[in-house]
Amino acid sequence: EAIVAHEHALSKRQPEDAPLLWAMSQTNLANATTRLAKLTGSPELLRTAIEHYRAAQTVYQREDFPRDWAWSVASLASAFIDLAQMTDQVEEFERALNYCEDAIDGYTSVRIPLSKAWVCGLKGNAFIGLKRYGDAAEAYKAALALQSYQSAGEDWVMSCNNLAACLFELGDRAGAFETLERALQEAPENQRLLATRAALSLDQEET
């Protein structure tokens, strides 16, 4: 229903007459299509969402709308990561990394640290997809340098969780457990952190 509503809104707007409203409709449609793509596991829907994000970018030029531009670039990075995970095409992770670099630069310019941290996390996810765990760990550390549990909540938890997993993969088991224990001091009942600690503990016992 959301997609139908956004498609209807888009049909009533033309880029020549109301460019910002048209770009907003493209973005809303892209967001709704992305959510449906994740629910259904449809790469084709994700590709459609990507085209809507790109359409919005024709209006959201960096010089005129730096925040909107950064958001659209970050959204493209996220969509390409999702597409890579759905299709097992590693080149999509590479595309995502390029968009991450642009988005990080964009969010640095407009001074939105938590959004920049979010993109650093996306960058880490893309590196994991490429099995570049050392680079992924550095990306998550960059995210954590901008986050706290108080300011970022579950995004901070994800950064800690993913950093621990990368450190474990790299053989730094002490660092992995130390990262999880520090995170659990802030969020002692977080199920994601508890599950990761349990999984890594089991893996360590088996090896």
mmCIF file with all atom_site columns, N, CA, C and O in Angstrom, residues 127 131 137 183:
data_model
loop_
_atom_site.group_PDB
_atom_site.id
_atom_site.type_symbol
_atom_site.label_atom_id
_atom_site.label_alt_id
_atom_site.label_comp_id
_atom_site.label_asym_id
_atom_site.label_entity_id
_atom_site.label_seq_id
_atom_site.pdbx_PDB_ins_code
_atom_site.Cartn_x
_atom_site.Cartn_y
_atom_site.Cartn_z
_atom_site.occupancy
_atom_site.B_iso_or_equiv
_atom_site.pdbx_formal_charge
_atom_site.auth_seq_id
_atom_site.auth_comp_id
_atom_site.auth_asym_id
_atom_site.auth_atom_id
_atom_site.pdbx_PDB_model_num
ATOM 1  N N  . PHE A 1 127 ? 33.008 -4.474  3.660  1.00 0.00 ? 127 PHE A N  1
ATOM 2  C CA . PHE A 1 127 ? 34.300 -5.144  3.789  1.00 0.00 ? 127 PHE A CA 1
ATOM 3  C C  . PHE A 1 127 ? 34.134 -6.589  4.250  1.00 0.00 ? 127 PHE A C  1
ATOM 4  O O  . PHE A 1 127 ? 34.865 -7.478  3.793  1.00 0.00 ? 127 PHE A O  1
ATOM 5  N N  . LYS A 1 131 ? 35.276 -10.229 2.713  1.00 0.00 ? 131 LYS A N  1
ATOM 6  C CA . LYS A 1 131 ? 36.169 -10.985 3.608  1.00 0.00 ? 131 LYS A CA 1
ATOM 7  C C  . LYS A 1 131 ? 37.449 -10.210 3.924  1.00 0.00 ? 131 LYS A C  1
ATOM 8  O O  . LYS A 1 131 ? 38.492 -10.800 4.195  1.00 0.00 ? 131 LYS A O  1
ATOM 9  N N  . ALA A 1 137 ? 37.166 -4.126  10.526 1.00 0.00 ? 137 ALA A N  1
ATOM 10 C CA . ALA A 1 137 ? 37.393 -3.750  11.924 1.00 0.00 ? 137 ALA A CA 1
ATOM 11 C C  . ALA A 1 137 ? 37.717 -2.272  12.049 1.00 0.00 ? 137 ALA A C  1
ATOM 12 O O  . ALA A 1 137 ? 37.213 -1.581  12.949 1.00 0.00 ? 137 ALA A O  1
ATOM 13 N N  . ALA A 1 183 ? 30.832 -3.601  25.865 1.00 0.00 ? 183 ALA A N  1
ATOM 14 C CA . ALA A 1 183 ? 29.499 -3.270  25.363 1.00 0.00 ? 183 ALA A CA 1
ATOM 15 C C  . ALA A 1 183 ? 28.424 -3.741  26.335 1.00 0.00 ? 183 ALA A C  1
ATOM 16 O O  . ALA A 1 183 ? 27.436 -3.039  26.578 1.00 0.00 ? 183 ALA A O  1
#
